[in-house]
């Protein structure tokens, strides 16, 4: 036995979508119903565990044997469920995920989606969704079902037989997908990165549930106060209704088309009295500051740790990680100068003091979200992240020497950029310091061929810049960074040439190849980015552009358009991702426990008195062998709860 392909059907009273598989399997009602499998590509079989059948002994032994490869689509689910079912911890080593494999090829992250895109002869059975709803989740008690809250096989034998066929088909589809992807195997080192990711997810991160529960109660109290005050002002039964509030505003001489956050915010600045207060209350009631606290409550396990927050290869265009459940990739920043004091007010449920000391309790709750992540007793967090990683990578890839020199000397890239743009010395809080802001916004917005629109999207107008200034900033930045500009156009030409001729191309450290209907971009690390079914199309400007198939808006499989700057963005962000995973491997081998990572930052749970910020940052800043000449730097700090330093 060399490998097993596995697919499970399970039951739990816990909502899988909102709580995640770890909490899902902790539910006392959790049960594995069907175990579908195939050994070494043989005819799939289904073990009906709900009917009392047993998983063969040799299969159980193989599940714990790292020398036997276990395959599943979203293998985290199967591995975690089987760990609970068997009462043993199944280590990630030896498990491989065909969903991750599909992601490396730019394919969808669903079994149904991959099967459809690949045009498999056997597709996932459509009736499966209804069967899962019938057998895998609780049902509502009715007179017709005699008040039961769960459907068992005996309640619908025909449906149960169809469910077994559905389970069998899923194994067949997984086998077919693997066969179609076989010409493009995932490199072994990428599976090692996947196993590290799985260990990080298995470990999870502790939550301060006292803070979480108090924040939810705080929100409810202040929300009720706000609603009551809004009723008093407006006389409306439901002042949170956009239609009712719009009518009230119009009756008070305030013309508004919608109740969007932006329009309400603008009107609140120009109105006075009760109208202004009503608009401010509307903004307060519309804030979603507690959604992440609710997610934390749903996800926290019996030991108070949140697991499964990170999706490996979740951004399959670059291979970067994606957030799940609590969505740690988009946590609000914190800027409160008295963060710890505000945190203690909420934890102790001193809501009166909170309301007296702060203008917006909802904003306080929002800024405290990060602080709900805490180390276990006897430990503290060391948080370390790369400094200006994308700016460093693009300068290295494009050969922009003056930028690399700035990083080598630990200079301020925003000042250096402004100096190069305006040809004068720029010092932060010093000579020509006012120009630094222009350098900063240019750096943040223009690295991937962005123009005035990118500056606006990055908030240039809110930073005090005028519309008339923007074209000049774009021009000056591009003149100061000619090698980066050339890199955009060289990549643009290389991708087009590769798609047209199917001949390999190279731009500096990056290679382009066309294989079996896929455009591959080989990164300096050796990893490849994939663009499915590329061809030359015409963009909105009437020029040729590369298009390919991928997941677009609303998770639909559509044809997407790209260009040199966008490809460069993918290349740079993917390279930054490769640097991060290699740093995490080094940290892990040094004994550091990684409990979370966000973008280019790692959160380490470190025993008190052990290691230091300097050591962790030093490990992160090491350049891999493939990144010769790339100057890296990492900054960090220690904390007793997670925060933005």
Tab-separated table of N, CA, C and O in Angstrom, residues 403-460:
chain	number	residue	atom	x	y	z
A	403	UNK	N	17.626	51.958	-4.944
A	403	UNK	CA	16.689	51.498	-3.925
A	403	UNK	C	17.325	50.413	-3.048
A	403	UNK	O	17.166	50.414	-1.826
A	404	UNK	N	18.035	49.501	-3.681
A	404	UNK	CA	18.698	48.459	-2.908
A	404	UNK	C	19.741	49.056	-1.964
A	404	UNK	O	19.929	48.572	-0.845
A	405	UNK	N	20.395	50.120	-2.415
A	405	UNK	CA	21.370	50.796	-1.553
A	405	UNK	C	20.691	51.412	-0.332
A	405	UNK	O	21.236	51.384	0.778
A	406	UNK	N	19.499	51.976	-0.544
A	406	UNK	CA	18.744	52.548	0.588
A	406	UNK	C	18.459	51.467	1.624
A	406	UNK	O	18.661	51.664	2.831
A	407	UNK	N	18.005	50.303	1.164
A	407	UNK	CA	17.693	49.218	2.093
A	407	UNK	C	18.954	48.684	2.766
A	407	UNK	O	18.935	48.345	3.951
A	408	UNK	N	20.051	48.603	2.012
A	408	UNK	CA	21.307	48.108	2.588
A	408	UNK	C	21.802	49.008	3.718
A	408	UNK	O	22.458	48.545	4.657
A	409	UNK	N	21.476	50.302	3.632
A	409	UNK	CA	21.913	51.273	4.655
A	409	UNK	C	20.825	51.541	5.690
A	409	UNK	O	20.948	52.486	6.489
A	410	UNK	N	19.755	50.713	5.659
A	410	UNK	CA	18.626	50.891	6.583
A	410	UNK	C	18.019	52.291	6.471
A	410	UNK	O	17.624	52.900	7.475
A	411	UNK	N	17.951	52.805	5.250
A	411	UNK	CA	17.376	54.128	5.030
A	411	UNK	C	15.861	54.099	4.996
A	411	UNK	O	15.239	53.034	4.995
A	412	UNK	N	15.266	55.282	4.985
A	412	UNK	CA	13.812	55.452	4.905
A	412	UNK	C	13.436	55.529	3.431
A	412	UNK	O	13.737	56.509	2.751
A	413	UNK	N	12.763	54.489	2.916
A	413	UNK	CA	12.469	54.419	1.492
A	413	UNK	C	11.524	55.537	1.065
A	413	UNK	O	11.597	56.034	-0.070
A	414	UNK	N	10.642	55.996	1.957
A	414	UNK	CA	9.726	57.080	1.596
A	414	UNK	C	10.492	58.392	1.394
A	414	UNK	O	10.226	59.133	0.439
A	415	UNK	N	11.452	58.659	2.282
A	415	UNK	CA	12.284	59.859	2.124
A	415	UNK	C	13.156	59.745	0.876
A	415	UNK	O	13.283	60.699	0.102
A	416	UNK	N	13.744	58.552	0.685
A	416	UNK	CA	14.631	58.353	-0.461
A	416	UNK	C	13.862	58.486	-1.773
A	416	UNK	O	14.359	59.060	-2.745
A	417	UNK	N	12.642	57.946	-1.797
A	417	UNK	CA	11.823	58.044	-3.003
A	417	UNK	C	11.470	59.499	-3.294
A	417	UNK	O	11.584	59.963	-4.436
A	418	UNK	N	11.056	60.234	-2.254
A	418	UNK	CA	10.731	61.647	-2.440
A	418	UNK	C	11.953	62.430	-2.899
A	418	UNK	O	11.856	63.316	-3.752
A	419	UNK	N	13.122	62.102	-2.353
A	419	UNK	CA	14.352	62.780	-2.746
A	419	UNK	C	14.667	62.528	-4.216
A	419	UNK	O	15.052	63.440	-4.957
A	420	UNK	N	14.480	61.250	-4.653
A	420	UNK	CA	14.732	60.910	-6.057
A	420	UNK	C	13.704	61.564	-6.982
A	420	UNK	O	14.016	61.940	-8.114
A	421	UNK	N	12.488	61.729	-6.494
A	421	UNK	CA	11.428	62.324	-7.301
A	421	UNK	C	11.609	63.837	-7.472
A	421	UNK	O	11.407	64.372	-8.562
A	422	UNK	N	12.004	64.503	-6.373
A	422	UNK	CA	12.033	65.969	-6.385
A	422	UNK	C	13.447	66.555	-6.396
A	422	UNK	O	13.623	67.767	-6.378
A	423	UNK	N	14.454	65.656	-6.394
A	423	UNK	CA	15.856	66.061	-6.545
A	423	UNK	C	16.321	67.009	-5.437
A	423	UNK	O	17.088	67.944	-5.680
A	424	UNK	N	15.834	66.767	-4.231
A	424	UNK	CA	16.289	67.531	-3.061
A	424	UNK	C	16.415	66.561	-1.896
A	424	UNK	O	15.773	65.505	-1.890
A	425	UNK	N	17.234	66.876	-0.894
A	425	UNK	CA	17.300	66.019	0.293
A	425	UNK	C	15.949	66.030	1.017
A	425	UNK	O	15.304	67.075	1.123
A	426	UNK	N	15.522	64.858	1.502
A	426	UNK	CA	14.283	64.760	2.271
A	426	UNK	C	14.575	63.975	3.545
A	426	UNK	O	15.059	62.840	3.486
A	427	UNK	N	14.294	64.594	4.674
A	427	UNK	CA	14.550	63.971	5.971
A	427	UNK	C	13.252	63.954	6.766
A	427	UNK	O	12.565	64.980	6.870
A	428	UNK	N	12.912	62.807	7.321
A	428	UNK	CA	11.699	62.696	8.121
A	428	UNK	C	11.759	63.669	9.296
A	428	UNK	O	12.727	63.675	10.052
A	429	UNK	N	10.736	64.504	9.435
A	429	UNK	CA	10.661	65.534	10.477
A	429	UNK	C	11.811	66.539	10.370
A	429	UNK	O	12.139	67.217	11.342
A	430	UNK	N	12.436	66.613	9.170
A	430	UNK	CA	13.551	67.540	8.998
A	430	UNK	C	13.444	68.281	7.684
A	430	UNK	O	12.334	68.622	7.234
A	431	UNK	N	14.587	68.527	7.041
A	431	UNK	CA	14.625	69.304	5.817
A	431	UNK	C	13.732	68.664	4.746
A	431	UNK	O	13.810	67.453	4.479
A	432	UNK	N	12.874	69.470	4.148
A	432	UNK	CA	11.919	69.023	3.124
A	432	UNK	C	11.060	67.844	3.582
A	432	UNK	O	10.602	67.028	2.771
A	433	UNK	N	10.838	67.758	4.887
A	433	UNK	CA	10.078	66.640	5.445
A	433	UNK	C	8.662	66.543	4.912
A	433	UNK	O	8.063	65.462	4.901
A	434	UNK	N	8.113	67.685	4.451
A	434	UNK	CA	6.754	67.675	3.923
A	434	UNK	C	6.621	66.840	2.652
A	434	UNK	O	5.524	66.410	2.277
A	435	UNK	N	7.755	66.605	1.979
A	435	UNK	CA	7.716	65.821	0.738
A	435	UNK	C	7.650	64.308	1.005
A	435	UNK	O	7.331	63.532	0.102
A	436	UNK	N	7.955	63.907	2.230
A	436	UNK	CA	7.961	62.475	2.543
A	436	UNK	C	6.585	61.845	2.300
A	436	UNK	O	6.490	60.704	1.829
A	437	UNK	N	5.532	62.588	2.616
A	437	UNK	CA	4.181	62.056	2.432
A	437	UNK	C	3.919	61.737	0.967
A	437	UNK	O	3.276	60.734	0.642
A	438	UNK	N	4.447	62.564	0.075
A	438	UNK	CA	4.269	62.308	-1.355
A	438	UNK	C	5.074	61.075	-1.779
A	438	UNK	O	4.624	60.281	-2.614
A	439	UNK	N	6.255	60.949	-1.197
A	439	UNK	CA	7.044	59.760	-1.480
A	439	UNK	C	6.357	58.505	-0.973
A	439	UNK	O	6.375	57.461	-1.637
A	440	UNK	N	5.727	58.610	0.201
A	440	UNK	CA	5.051	57.450	0.791
A	440	UNK	C	3.866	57.003	-0.054
A	440	UNK	O	3.744	55.812	-0.377
A	441	UNK	N	3.009	57.940	-0.415
A	441	UNK	CA	1.827	57.559	-1.183
A	441	UNK	C	2.231	57.020	-2.557
A	441	UNK	O	1.621	56.091	-3.082
A	442	UNK	N	3.306	57.574	-3.132
A	442	UNK	CA	3.789	57.078	-4.423
A	442	UNK	C	4.299	55.649	-4.284
A	442	UNK	O	4.017	54.787	-5.129
A	443	UNK	N	5.038	55.387	-3.216
A	443	UNK	CA	5.570	54.037	-2.995
A	443	UNK	C	4.454	53.018	-2.828
A	443	UNK	O	4.521	51.912	-3.352
A	444	UNK	N	3.422	53.400	-2.087
A	444	UNK	CA	2.340	52.471	-1.801
A	444	UNK	C	1.459	52.209	-3.011
A	444	UNK	O	0.886	51.128	-3.145
A	445	UNK	N	1.354	53.187	-3.912
A	445	UNK	CA	0.363	53.087	-4.989
A	445	UNK	C	0.926	52.761	-6.366
A	445	UNK	O	0.204	52.217	-7.205
A	446	UNK	N	2.192	53.078	-6.624
A	446	UNK	CA	2.656	53.112	-8.016
A	446	UNK	C	3.582	51.980	-8.432
A	446	UNK	O	3.996	51.913	-9.586
A	447	UNK	N	3.903	51.069	-7.532
A	447	UNK	CA	4.887	50.034	-7.833
A	447	UNK	C	4.479	49.040	-8.899
A	447	UNK	O	5.328	48.370	-9.477
A	448	UNK	N	3.159	48.930	-9.164
A	448	UNK	CA	2.688	47.934	-10.121
A	448	UNK	C	1.976	48.592	-11.300
A	448	UNK	O	0.918	48.157	-11.738
A	449	UNK	N	2.589	49.681	-11.786
A	449	UNK	CA	2.098	50.403	-12.975
A	449	UNK	C	0.815	51.167	-12.708
A	449	UNK	O	0.097	51.522	-13.645
A	450	UNK	N	0.524	51.436	-11.453
A	450	UNK	CA	-0.644	52.244	-11.120
A	450	UNK	C	-0.436	53.685	-11.550
A	450	UNK	O	0.690	54.161	-11.698
A	451	UNK	N	-1.546	54.412	-11.735
A	451	UNK	CA	-1.476	55.813	-12.127
A	451	UNK	C	-2.271	56.646	-11.120
A	451	UNK	O	-2.337	56.303	-9.946
A	452	UNK	N	-2.894	57.724	-11.581
A	452	UNK	CA	-3.598	58.616	-10.661
A	452	UNK	C	-4.735	57.899	-9.937
A	452	UNK	O	-5.019	58.188	-8.777
A	453	UNK	N	-5.384	56.966	-10.610
A	453	UNK	CA	-6.463	56.211	-9.970
A	453	UNK	C	-5.961	55.413	-8.779
A	453	UNK	O	-6.635	55.311	-7.751
A	454	UNK	N	-4.760	54.828	-8.919
A	454	UNK	CA	-4.178	54.069	-7.813
A	454	UNK	C	-3.853	54.979	-6.640
A	454	UNK	O	-4.032	54.601	-5.476
A	455	UNK	N	-3.370	56.196	-6.934
A	455	UNK	CA	-3.091	57.159	-5.866
A	455	UNK	C	-4.375	57.503	-5.110
A	455	UNK	O	-4.382	57.571	-3.876
A	456	UNK	N	-5.456	57.715	-5.841
A	456	UNK	CA	-6.731	58.041	-5.197
A	456	UNK	C	-7.216	56.863	-4.346
A	456	UNK	O	-7.699	57.058	-3.227
A	457	UNK	N	-7.108	55.652	-4.890
A	457	UNK	CA	-7.552	54.467	-4.149
A	457	UNK	C	-6.764	54.288	-2.861
A	457	UNK	O	-7.277	53.766	-1.869
A	458	UNK	N	-5.515	54.729	-2.872
A	458	UNK	CA	-4.673	54.614	-1.698
A	458	UNK	C	-4.904	55.762	-0.721
A	458	UNK	O	-4.280	55.820	0.332
A	459	UNK	N	-5.815	56.667	-1.064
A	459	UNK	CA	-6.164	57.741	-0.139
A	459	UNK	C	-5.370	59.010	-0.306
A	459	UNK	O	-5.257	59.805	0.631
A	460	UNK	N	-4.827	59.264	-1.506
A	460	UNK	CA	-3.982	60.439	-1.725
A	460	UNK	C	-4.726	61.742	-1.435
A	460	UNK	O	-4.174	62.659	-0.821
